[in-house]
Structure formats: C-alpha cells, structure tokens
Short mmCIF file of C-alpha atoms and ligand atoms in Angstrom, two decimals:
data_model
loop_
_atom_site.label_atom_id
_atom_site.label_comp_id
_atom_site.label_asym_id
_atom_site.label_seq_id
_atom_site.Cartn_x
_atom_site.Cartn_y
_atom_site.Cartn_z
CA MET H 1 58.53 -102.34 174.90
CA SER H 2 56.30 -102.14 171.88
CA GLY H 3 55.37 -105.56 170.57
CA SER H 4 53.33 -105.43 167.39
CA ASN H 5 50.21 -106.21 169.43
CA VAL H 6 50.41 -103.04 171.56
CA PHE H 7 47.76 -101.36 169.40
CA THR H 8 45.47 -104.41 169.29
CA GLU H 9 45.74 -104.65 173.09
CA ALA H 10 44.99 -100.95 173.49
CA ILE H 11 41.74 -101.00 171.52
CA GLU H 12 40.60 -104.20 173.28
CA ARG H 13 39.71 -101.99 176.25
CA LEU H 14 36.90 -100.47 174.20
CA ASP H 15 34.81 -103.63 174.35
CA THR H 16 34.57 -103.85 178.15
CA ALA H 17 33.96 -100.12 178.41
CA ALA H 18 31.24 -100.15 175.76
CA THR H 19 29.02 -102.32 177.95
CA HIS H 20 28.95 -99.54 180.58
CA SER H 21 28.53 -96.69 178.12
CA LYS H 22 25.64 -95.29 176.13
CA ALA H 23 27.86 -94.97 173.04
CA HIS H 24 26.44 -96.28 169.78
CA PRO H 25 28.40 -99.26 168.37
CA GLU H 26 29.31 -97.05 165.40
CA THR H 27 31.33 -94.76 167.69
CA VAL H 28 33.11 -97.79 169.09
CA GLU H 29 33.84 -99.01 165.57
CA ARG H 30 35.13 -95.59 164.52
CA LEU H 31 37.51 -95.59 167.47
CA ARG H 32 39.15 -98.81 166.29
CA HIS H 33 40.72 -96.96 163.35
CA PRO H 34 43.20 -94.08 163.33
CA LYS H 35 42.00 -91.26 161.11
CA LEU H 36 45.37 -90.43 159.59
CA LEU H 37 48.79 -92.01 159.92
CA THR H 38 51.81 -90.31 158.38
CA GLU H 39 55.21 -91.97 158.02
CA VAL H 40 58.22 -89.85 157.11
CA SER H 41 61.88 -90.44 156.52
CA VAL H 42 64.15 -87.81 157.95
CA PRO H 43 67.63 -87.55 156.39
CA VAL H 44 70.03 -86.05 158.91
CA ARG H 45 73.66 -84.95 158.51
CA MET H 46 75.53 -86.38 161.50
CA ASP H 47 78.49 -84.66 163.17
CA ASP H 48 80.95 -87.03 161.49
CA GLY H 49 79.78 -85.92 158.04
CA SER H 50 77.76 -89.01 157.22
CA GLU H 51 74.04 -88.96 156.47
CA ARG H 52 71.56 -91.09 158.42
CA VAL H 53 67.92 -91.59 157.58
CA PHE H 54 65.54 -91.75 160.56
CA THR H 55 61.95 -92.98 160.38
CA GLY H 56 59.19 -91.04 162.12
CA TYR H 57 55.41 -91.17 162.48
CA ARG H 58 52.57 -88.83 163.32
CA CYS H 59 49.15 -90.28 163.99
CA ARG H 60 46.00 -88.14 164.06
CA TYR H 61 43.79 -90.68 165.76
CA ASP H 62 40.53 -88.80 166.20
CA ASP H 63 39.72 -85.10 166.02
CA THR H 64 35.98 -85.02 166.54
CA ARG H 65 36.15 -83.25 169.93
CA GLY H 66 38.83 -80.80 168.75
CA PRO H 67 42.31 -80.72 167.21
CA ALA H 68 44.36 -83.87 167.75
CA LYS H 69 46.72 -83.54 170.73
CA GLY H 70 49.64 -85.60 171.95
CA GLY H 71 53.36 -85.82 172.37
CA ILE H 72 56.33 -86.76 170.21
CA ARG H 73 58.57 -89.54 171.47
CA PHE H 74 62.21 -90.08 170.49
CA HIS H 75 63.12 -93.68 171.31
CA PRO H 76 64.81 -96.65 169.61
CA ASP H 77 61.70 -98.82 170.21
CA VAL H 78 59.22 -96.45 168.56
CA SER H 79 57.04 -98.28 166.03
CA ARG H 80 53.98 -97.60 163.92
CA GLU H 81 51.81 -99.72 166.23
CA GLU H 82 53.14 -98.03 169.35
CA VAL H 83 52.42 -94.56 167.95
CA MET H 84 48.89 -95.67 167.02
CA ALA H 85 48.31 -97.09 170.54
CA LEU H 86 49.63 -93.92 172.18
CA ALA H 87 47.47 -91.76 169.89
CA PHE H 88 44.41 -93.85 170.77
CA TRP H 89 45.18 -93.38 174.48
CA MET H 90 45.48 -89.62 173.93
CA THR H 91 42.01 -89.60 172.32
CA VAL H 92 40.54 -91.29 175.38
CA LYS H 93 42.67 -89.20 177.79
CA CYS H 94 41.52 -85.86 176.37
CA ALA H 95 37.91 -87.05 176.63
CA VAL H 96 38.51 -88.18 180.25
CA ALA H 97 40.08 -84.81 181.12
CA ASN H 98 37.18 -83.21 179.25
CA ILE H 99 39.38 -80.82 177.29
CA PRO H 100 38.37 -79.87 173.73
CA TYR H 101 40.84 -82.09 171.90
CA GLY H 102 41.04 -85.30 169.97
CA GLY H 103 44.10 -87.52 170.20
CA GLY H 104 47.37 -87.77 168.33
CA LYS H 105 50.92 -88.95 168.85
CA GLY H 106 54.26 -88.93 167.08
CA GLY H 107 57.55 -90.69 167.36
CA VAL H 108 60.97 -90.95 165.76
CA ILE H 109 63.00 -94.15 165.88
CA CYS H 110 66.28 -92.84 167.30
CA ASN H 111 68.34 -92.88 170.47
CA PRO H 112 68.88 -89.35 171.81
CA LYS H 113 71.32 -90.74 174.40
CA GLU H 114 73.74 -91.49 171.53
CA MET H 115 73.28 -88.18 169.72
CA SER H 116 75.02 -84.83 170.13
CA PHE H 117 72.98 -81.71 170.91
CA ALA H 118 73.40 -80.50 167.32
CA GLU H 119 72.31 -83.86 165.89
CA LEU H 120 69.24 -83.80 168.14
CA GLU H 121 68.34 -80.36 166.81
CA ARG H 122 68.69 -81.55 163.20
CA VAL H 123 66.47 -84.59 163.86
CA SER H 124 63.86 -82.39 165.59
CA ARG H 125 63.78 -79.81 162.80
CA GLY H 126 63.88 -82.48 160.08
CA PHE H 127 60.96 -84.36 161.63
CA MET H 128 58.91 -81.17 161.89
CA ARG H 129 59.61 -80.45 158.19
CA GLY H 130 58.32 -83.94 157.44
CA ILE H 131 55.07 -83.60 159.38
CA SER H 132 54.45 -79.86 158.97
CA HIS H 133 51.61 -80.49 156.48
CA VAL H 134 49.66 -82.65 158.94
CA VAL H 135 50.03 -80.59 162.15
CA GLY H 136 48.73 -77.10 162.92
CA LEU H 137 47.28 -74.82 165.58
CA ASP H 138 43.70 -76.07 165.04
CA VAL H 139 44.61 -79.37 163.38
CA ASP H 140 47.04 -81.42 165.45
CA VAL H 141 49.18 -80.01 168.27
CA PRO H 142 52.28 -81.96 169.41
CA ALA H 143 54.01 -81.81 172.82
CA PRO H 144 56.88 -83.55 174.64
CA ASP H 145 56.88 -87.26 175.49
CA VAL H 146 59.55 -89.83 176.36
CA TYR H 147 63.08 -88.42 175.68
CA THR H 148 61.84 -85.11 174.24
CA ASN H 149 61.66 -81.86 176.19
CA ALA H 150 61.04 -78.12 176.04
CA THR H 151 64.18 -77.51 173.97
CA VAL H 152 63.06 -80.00 171.34
CA MET H 153 59.64 -78.33 171.29
CA ALA H 154 61.30 -74.92 170.81
CA TRP H 155 63.25 -76.16 167.75
CA MET H 156 60.10 -77.69 166.27
CA MET H 157 57.99 -74.57 166.85
CA ASP H 158 60.72 -72.42 165.31
CA GLU H 159 60.97 -74.71 162.28
CA TYR H 160 57.19 -74.74 161.79
CA SER H 161 57.03 -70.95 162.09
CA ALA H 162 59.70 -70.64 159.40
CA ILE H 163 57.70 -72.95 157.10
CA VAL H 164 54.38 -71.11 157.47
CA GLY H 165 56.02 -67.70 157.41
CA HIS H 166 54.77 -66.38 160.73
CA ARG H 167 55.32 -67.13 164.39
CA GLU H 168 52.95 -69.87 165.54
CA PRO H 169 53.67 -70.68 169.21
CA GLY H 170 50.40 -72.59 169.71
CA VAL H 171 51.29 -75.25 167.14
CA ILE H 172 53.17 -77.10 169.87
CA THR H 173 52.98 -77.15 173.66
CA GLY H 174 55.54 -77.85 176.38
CA LYS H 175 57.73 -75.05 175.03
CA PRO H 176 60.22 -73.07 177.13
CA VAL H 177 58.45 -70.23 178.97
CA ALA H 178 60.63 -67.74 177.06
CA LEU H 179 59.00 -68.86 173.80
CA GLY H 180 55.37 -68.92 174.92
CA GLY H 181 55.38 -71.97 177.18
CA SER H 182 53.10 -72.03 180.22
CA LEU H 183 54.31 -71.75 183.77
CA GLY H 184 53.71 -75.09 185.46
CA ARG H 185 53.89 -77.26 182.31
CA ASN H 186 57.20 -78.89 183.32
CA ASP H 187 55.84 -80.72 186.38
CA ALA H 188 52.21 -80.95 185.21
CA THR H 189 52.06 -84.71 184.56
CA ALA H 190 53.37 -85.50 188.04
CA ARG H 191 51.36 -82.75 189.70
CA GLY H 192 48.11 -83.95 188.12
CA GLY H 193 48.78 -87.45 189.50
CA PHE H 194 49.76 -86.00 192.86
CA TYR H 195 46.51 -84.03 193.14
CA GLN H 196 44.62 -87.27 192.47
CA ILE H 197 46.51 -89.02 195.27
CA GLU H 198 45.51 -86.15 197.54
CA GLU H 199 41.85 -86.81 196.63
CA LEU H 200 42.33 -90.51 197.31
CA ALA H 201 43.97 -89.69 200.64
CA GLN H 202 40.91 -87.67 201.59
CA ILE H 203 38.46 -90.39 200.53
CA LYS H 204 40.44 -93.11 202.33
CA SER H 205 41.70 -90.95 205.24
CA PHE H 206 45.38 -91.81 204.65
CA ASP H 207 47.95 -90.68 207.14
CA ARG H 208 50.56 -89.20 204.78
CA GLY H 209 53.55 -89.88 207.05
CA SER H 210 52.91 -93.60 207.10
CA THR H 211 51.91 -93.92 203.42
CA THR H 212 54.77 -95.56 201.52
CA ILE H 213 55.48 -94.98 197.83
CA ALA H 214 57.73 -96.76 195.29
CA ILE H 215 58.45 -95.10 191.94
CA HIS H 216 59.41 -97.13 188.87
CA GLY H 217 60.99 -94.76 186.35
CA PHE H 218 62.84 -91.61 187.34
CA GLY H 219 62.52 -89.26 184.36
CA ASN H 220 60.44 -86.08 184.30
CA ALA H 221 57.22 -87.56 185.73
CA GLY H 222 58.90 -89.84 188.30
CA GLN H 223 61.21 -87.16 189.68
CA TYR H 224 58.59 -84.46 190.02
CA PHE H 225 56.12 -86.88 191.56
CA ALA H 226 58.73 -87.99 194.12
CA GLN H 227 59.41 -84.36 195.01
CA LEU H 228 55.75 -83.36 195.36
CA ALA H 229 54.93 -86.45 197.42
CA ALA H 230 57.96 -86.01 199.72
CA ASP H 231 57.22 -82.29 200.19
CA ALA H 232 53.66 -83.17 201.24
CA GLY H 233 54.96 -85.62 203.85
CA TYR H 234 54.46 -88.98 202.11
CA LYS H 235 57.20 -91.54 202.55
CA VAL H 236 58.97 -92.23 199.23
CA VAL H 237 60.85 -95.46 200.01
CA ALA H 238 62.10 -96.59 196.59
CA ALA H 239 62.90 -95.32 193.12
CA CYS H 240 64.61 -96.76 190.07
CA ASP H 241 65.42 -96.08 186.43
CA SER H 242 66.41 -98.47 183.64
CA ARG H 243 69.86 -98.99 185.23
CA GLY H 244 68.79 -99.82 188.79
CA GLY H 245 67.42 -98.26 191.93
CA VAL H 246 67.52 -97.62 195.66
CA TYR H 247 65.36 -98.62 198.62
CA ASP H 248 65.17 -97.26 202.16
CA PRO H 249 62.18 -98.33 204.29
CA ASN H 250 62.64 -95.16 206.39
CA GLY H 251 62.21 -92.92 203.36
CA LEU H 252 64.62 -91.53 200.76
CA ASP H 253 66.11 -88.05 200.69
CA VAL H 254 64.38 -87.09 197.44
CA PRO H 255 66.11 -83.77 196.56
CA THR H 256 69.53 -85.45 196.93
CA LEU H 257 68.38 -88.42 194.87
CA ILE H 258 67.24 -86.15 192.04
CA GLU H 259 70.56 -84.29 192.12
CA THR H 260 72.53 -87.56 192.01
CA LYS H 261 70.40 -88.95 189.17
CA ASN H 262 70.82 -85.81 187.08
CA SER H 263 74.56 -85.48 187.63
CA SER H 264 75.51 -89.18 187.35
CA ARG H 265 72.57 -90.37 185.16
CA ARG H 266 71.89 -93.10 187.73
CA VAL H 267 69.53 -93.57 190.66
CA GLN H 268 72.08 -94.35 193.38
CA GLY H 269 73.83 -93.24 196.55
CA GLN H 270 71.41 -93.98 199.41
CA GLY H 271 69.62 -96.88 201.09
CA SER H 272 70.22 -100.30 199.58
CA GLU H 273 70.36 -101.14 195.89
CA ILE H 274 67.25 -102.66 194.35
CA SER H 275 66.44 -103.90 190.84
CA GLY H 276 63.47 -102.54 188.93
CA GLU H 277 61.74 -105.92 189.14
CA ASP H 278 62.17 -106.15 192.94
CA LEU H 279 60.89 -102.60 193.32
CA LEU H 280 57.62 -103.64 191.66
CA HIS H 281 57.21 -106.29 194.36
CA LEU H 282 57.79 -104.08 197.43
CA ASP H 283 55.11 -104.09 200.10
CA VAL H 284 54.13 -100.41 199.72
CA ASP H 285 50.86 -98.51 199.74
CA LEU H 286 51.35 -96.88 196.36
CA LEU H 287 53.29 -98.10 193.34
CA VAL H 288 53.93 -95.53 190.61
CA PRO H 289 54.97 -96.91 187.21
CA ALA H 290 56.47 -93.85 185.48
CA ALA H 291 58.50 -95.34 182.63
CA LEU H 292 57.21 -97.13 179.53
CA GLU H 293 54.49 -99.51 178.37
CA ASN H 294 54.17 -103.12 179.53
CA THR H 295 56.10 -102.82 182.81
CA ILE H 296 53.69 -105.04 184.75
CA THR H 297 52.86 -108.22 182.84
CA MET H 298 51.62 -111.74 183.62
CA ASP H 299 55.27 -112.67 184.31
CA ASN H 300 55.64 -110.30 187.28
CA GLN H 301 52.14 -109.23 188.41
CA ALA H 302 51.78 -112.01 190.98
CA GLY H 303 54.46 -110.42 193.19
CA VAL H 304 52.87 -106.95 193.28
CA LYS H 305 51.80 -106.13 196.85
CA ALA H 306 50.92 -102.44 196.57
CA LYS H 307 47.35 -101.45 197.43
CA TYR H 308 47.17 -98.72 194.79
CA ILE H 309 48.87 -98.12 191.45
CA LEU H 310 49.15 -94.64 189.92
CA GLU H 311 49.94 -95.03 186.21
CA LEU H 312 52.06 -92.00 185.38
CA ALA H 313 53.42 -93.87 182.33
CA ASN H 314 51.21 -94.64 179.36
CA GLY H 315 50.12 -98.29 179.17
CA PRO H 316 52.32 -99.68 182.01
CA LEU H 317 50.01 -102.68 182.65
CA THR H 318 49.17 -105.32 180.07
CA ASN H 319 45.45 -106.11 179.90
CA ASP H 320 45.76 -109.57 181.44
CA ALA H 321 48.00 -108.31 184.28
CA ASP H 322 45.52 -105.49 184.88
CA ASP H 323 42.66 -108.00 185.20
CA ALA H 324 44.69 -110.19 187.57
CA LEU H 325 45.59 -107.23 189.81
CA ALA H 326 41.98 -106.02 189.88
CA GLN H 327 40.83 -109.48 190.93
CA ARG H 328 43.23 -109.26 193.87
CA GLY H 329 41.66 -105.96 194.91
CA ILE H 330 44.57 -103.77 193.82
CA VAL H 331 43.22 -100.44 192.62
CA ALA H 332 44.86 -98.99 189.50
CA ILE H 333 44.32 -95.30 188.77
CA PRO H 334 44.50 -95.65 184.98
CA ASP H 335 47.00 -93.77 182.78
CA ILE H 336 44.25 -91.95 180.87
CA LEU H 337 43.30 -90.27 184.16
CA ALA H 338 46.49 -90.52 186.26
CA ASN H 339 48.80 -88.77 183.80
CA SER H 340 46.26 -86.41 182.24
CA GLY H 341 47.72 -83.42 184.10
CA GLY H 342 50.36 -83.06 181.37
CA VAL H 343 47.95 -82.62 178.51
CA THR H 344 45.65 -80.52 180.69
CA VAL H 345 48.37 -77.91 181.23
CA SER H 346 49.24 -78.26 177.53
CA TYR H 347 45.67 -77.15 176.89
CA PHE H 348 46.19 -74.18 179.24
CA GLU H 349 49.36 -73.31 177.31
CA TRP H 350 47.51 -73.44 173.95
CA VAL H 351 44.72 -71.23 175.33
CA GLN H 352 47.33 -68.72 176.54
CA ASN H 353 49.04 -68.77 173.12
CA LYS H 354 45.75 -68.17 171.35
CA SER H 355 44.72 -65.34 173.64
CA GLY H 356 48.15 -63.79 174.12
CA LEU H 357 47.39 -63.43 177.82
CA TYR H 358 49.70 -65.34 180.16
CA TRP H 359 48.70 -66.78 183.55
CA GLU H 360 50.35 -66.75 186.97
CA LEU H 361 51.70 -70.08 188.25
CA ALA H 362 49.13 -70.09 191.05
CA ASP H 363 46.32 -69.88 188.46
CA VAL H 364 47.71 -72.86 186.55
CA HIS H 365 47.96 -74.89 189.75
CA GLU H 366 44.49 -73.98 190.90
CA LYS H 367 42.84 -74.77 187.56
CA LEU H 368 44.76 -78.04 187.33
CA ARG H 369 43.82 -79.09 190.85
CA THR H 370 40.13 -78.31 190.21
CA LYS H 371 40.09 -80.36 187.00
CA MET H 372 41.99 -83.32 188.44
CA ALA H 373 39.83 -83.44 191.57
CA GLU H 374 36.64 -83.22 189.53
CA GLU H 375 37.55 -85.98 187.07
CA PHE H 376 39.07 -88.21 189.75
CA ARG H 377 35.94 -87.98 191.92
CA ALA H 378 33.60 -88.53 188.94
CA ILE H 379 35.45 -91.67 187.87
CA TRP H 380 35.88 -92.95 191.43
CA GLY H 381 32.15 -92.47 192.06
CA PHE H 382 31.09 -94.11 188.78
CA ALA H 383 33.37 -97.10 189.43
CA GLU H 384 32.02 -97.52 192.98
CA SER H 385 28.39 -97.24 191.91
CA LYS H 386 28.75 -99.83 189.13
CA GLY H 387 31.21 -102.12 190.87
CA ILE H 388 33.72 -101.75 188.02
CA THR H 389 37.40 -100.77 187.88
CA MET H 390 38.45 -97.14 187.58
CA ARG H 391 39.85 -97.97 184.14
CA THR H 392 36.54 -99.29 182.84
CA ALA H 393 34.76 -96.32 184.41
CA ALA H 394 37.18 -93.85 182.78
CA TYR H 395 36.83 -95.50 179.37
CA ALA H 396 33.03 -95.56 179.67
CA ILE H 397 32.85 -91.85 180.56
CA ALA H 398 35.24 -91.03 177.70
CA LEU H 399 33.21 -93.12 175.27
CA ASP H 400 30.04 -91.26 176.20
CA ARG H 401 31.76 -87.92 175.56
CA LEU H 402 33.24 -89.11 172.25
CA ALA H 403 29.90 -90.57 171.15
CA GLU H 404 28.15 -87.30 171.82
CA ALA H 405 30.61 -85.49 169.55
CA HIS H 406 30.52 -88.19 166.85
CA GLU H 407 26.74 -88.17 166.79
CA ALA H 408 26.60 -84.38 166.66
CA THR H 409 28.99 -84.33 163.70
CA GLY H 410 27.31 -86.97 161.57
CA THR H 411 28.99 -89.38 159.25
CA ALA H 412 31.31 -87.45 156.93
CA ALA H 413 34.85 -87.17 158.22
CA SER H 414 36.61 -83.95 157.30
CA TYR H 415 40.38 -83.81 156.85
CA ALA H 416 41.88 -80.51 157.88
CA ARG H 417 44.59 -79.57 155.31
N1 LIG Y 1 53.03 -86.81 176.16
C1 LIG Y 1 52.11 -86.44 177.18
C2 LIG Y 1 51.05 -87.50 177.34
O1 LIG Y 1 51.26 -88.65 177.00
C3 LIG Y 1 51.56 -85.04 177.00
C4 LIG Y 1 50.77 -84.79 175.76
C5 LIG Y 1 50.43 -83.33 175.54
O2 LIG Y 1 50.70 -82.52 176.38
O3 LIG Y 1 49.86 -83.06 174.47
O4 LIG Y 1 50.00 -87.27 177.88
#
C-alpha cells in the first residue's frame, strides 16, 4: 500500500495546482514540509503475558487555518511516509471543505484483526499516552480512520481526559454518541460523497434507476455508500473487499450484502463472484474506490471503463494513472472533496463539544448537504471554466485558501504546547 514514495507523490500535486492558483510560491514551499512529526513506541502487555512494542506516528502537517485535524489508522502497512501523505491530504481537504482546520494524521503499525478486544484497548490507550503532549482541543484533533472506530476513539478520549485531569470530549471526534459524539458522524464520509453524486446527477440529468455503481472496498465508507445509493434508487451492481466480491448486473440486495459481510467477514452470497481487479474493470457509470491508497495504478488503469470515479478512499489513484484516466475523459471526483463529509461532520461534533449544545440528526444532514453541494458546485464550475480536472481545481482552490491564511499570519511559525 504505502511505498516510500507515497509522500513524494502526494506533494507532487502541488505543482500542477500552483499554476492555477494565486498562492505565493512561499506557501507552496511551506506545504512541502510537515510542521511536526512525532514517533512513539507503545509497549503493550498482550493477553498471553508477553510484552510487544508497537510503533506509532502523529503528524501535525499544517495548522495555519486552525487546529490540525485528521484520523488515526491502525494497519500493518502504516509508515512514516504514509502518515505524512495522509496528513498533507487532510490539510488540503479541510481547506477544500472550508472548515477552520489544518491537517494532521496518525497511525500505529499493528493488525487489529489479530488482536483481542482488550489488546486493542491497551494499544489505543498506550498510543494516546504517547501522543498526548502533541494533541489537544485547539491543537490537533484526531478521529477514526482505517481499522479504528468510535470505540477506539472513546478509549483515547478517556485516556486523554485522565492525563489532563478533566473531561475533554472535543480532543477527539468520531466518538460514540453516549460520550459526546455527533449524530450522523458514523455514515458521514459516505453521505458526503453521496450528496455530491446527487449534485452530479442533477448537473448531468442522470436517471438513477439506470445508473450503475461498483464499490471497491466494503468497510464503513463502502457499506454506507452502497446503502444510501441503493435507497435512492441507484443500481449497485458490484462490491468487494480484500477477500473478493460479488457482481449482479441487475443490482445487488444491499442490506442483505451488508448483513452477510458483517456476520461472515466476507462479501459473498449473491450474484456471481468477482475479484477486486475485475471489479475495477466493469463497464459501470460510477466506480467508487473505498479502500486504501494506490488501488488504480498504471498496471490496471487501462481496463477502467467507468465514466465517473468517486474517491471515498484517500489516495486511491496514483498520479500517473490519474493523468491517464483524465486523458480518456474519465472524471474523478478527488478524495479531498469526495470523502470530505467525514471531517466535515467531525467539525460539527467538535463545535457541539465546545458549545455543549447537541444537534438533531436532521440538522447535521442539512448542514452537511449544504456544504457538500456548495463545494462540489464551486469545484465543478472552476474545473469547467478552466478546462482542468476536478482534482487540479480542488487543489487550486485549497491553495488559495491556505495562502490567504499563511500570508495573514506572517513568517514565524508557532508551536502550540
Ligand atoms: N479519517 C477521515 C479522513 O480521512 C476523517 C478525519 C476526521 O474526521 O478528522 O478524512
């Protein structure tokens, strides 16, 4: 997943975007360097009595527009470079979504699938102890990412609160509702992407019933997106996870598929079996990569036939594959826009924690829809007017917003805590 060049590749996007942005070259240069990168070792007592030492990272990439914001990933392939790339993307994503945050990211090299519940709790609490001096309510605010969830966030918030000596729910978002989480955070990433597809459908006058969708990755984002799309009448024809997938040209029964996946840990039981690679090459209207980085590369891009790609995962296309697809007229709604619904509702959660006033689900949905529609239309319009891709347009708009903040701040960087 995370070759050592993932970070170098990520910041390469700045150069193309800079030519369409008013940002001063000094802002672009500043964005090539993470502000703070913390590496910790986390000794954990395993259930069998032995001690294992896990390595974790937290990157505060840029905090000029506000506190750093971004998830924590638990995955065997986590690396320093991957965390830096993901933190850079968060910086750009928060500027695209126009929420008052910088970007950050964290990760622990571990495999939660091989750990007991108690071991997972010890890793989560141990990691928070390790990074507690570099995160904070107005400093850097973590959230869930790949293989972490509300329960993990609850343990981390509890641990942090114990360290600082008072309850601090807003130090982390994506918490269980019972501990100060926001209604609507669980499906926010998928819902944000779904609202954007609804905008696209309006612009392009899609007939939902004949619009086909294939979903690559069936975790939180993939499952919720499948459900929202199916409920709205779109035809979800294929889905897969890392172990395989299913395809039915007449449409899948999504609620049953989600139930099967969550009880058997596999996407199976209907239509015909399909590999992840073949799913990428299906002749569908919309392809939704919802797993990890570098899913579509130069080795497999030539077979992609979808008209549109909604990047619910972070970094699913390599730069060269992205260029090749764009040349063939395939429109990619870029990750920094497509999956920004997650961090947008994280922002709503943080605002609720700070104010102590909690919102109705309908309010969350309405505010999310307004934001997603606004940013989608702005980026779509800018891309059309300049004849550039939506990715370049999104980066250029983000760069302008970041430059404005950098210029307003001046040169001296401050380091909270
Ligand atoms: N991990 C999610 C992302 O990549 C959410 C981050 C957040 O809510 O802070 O956007």
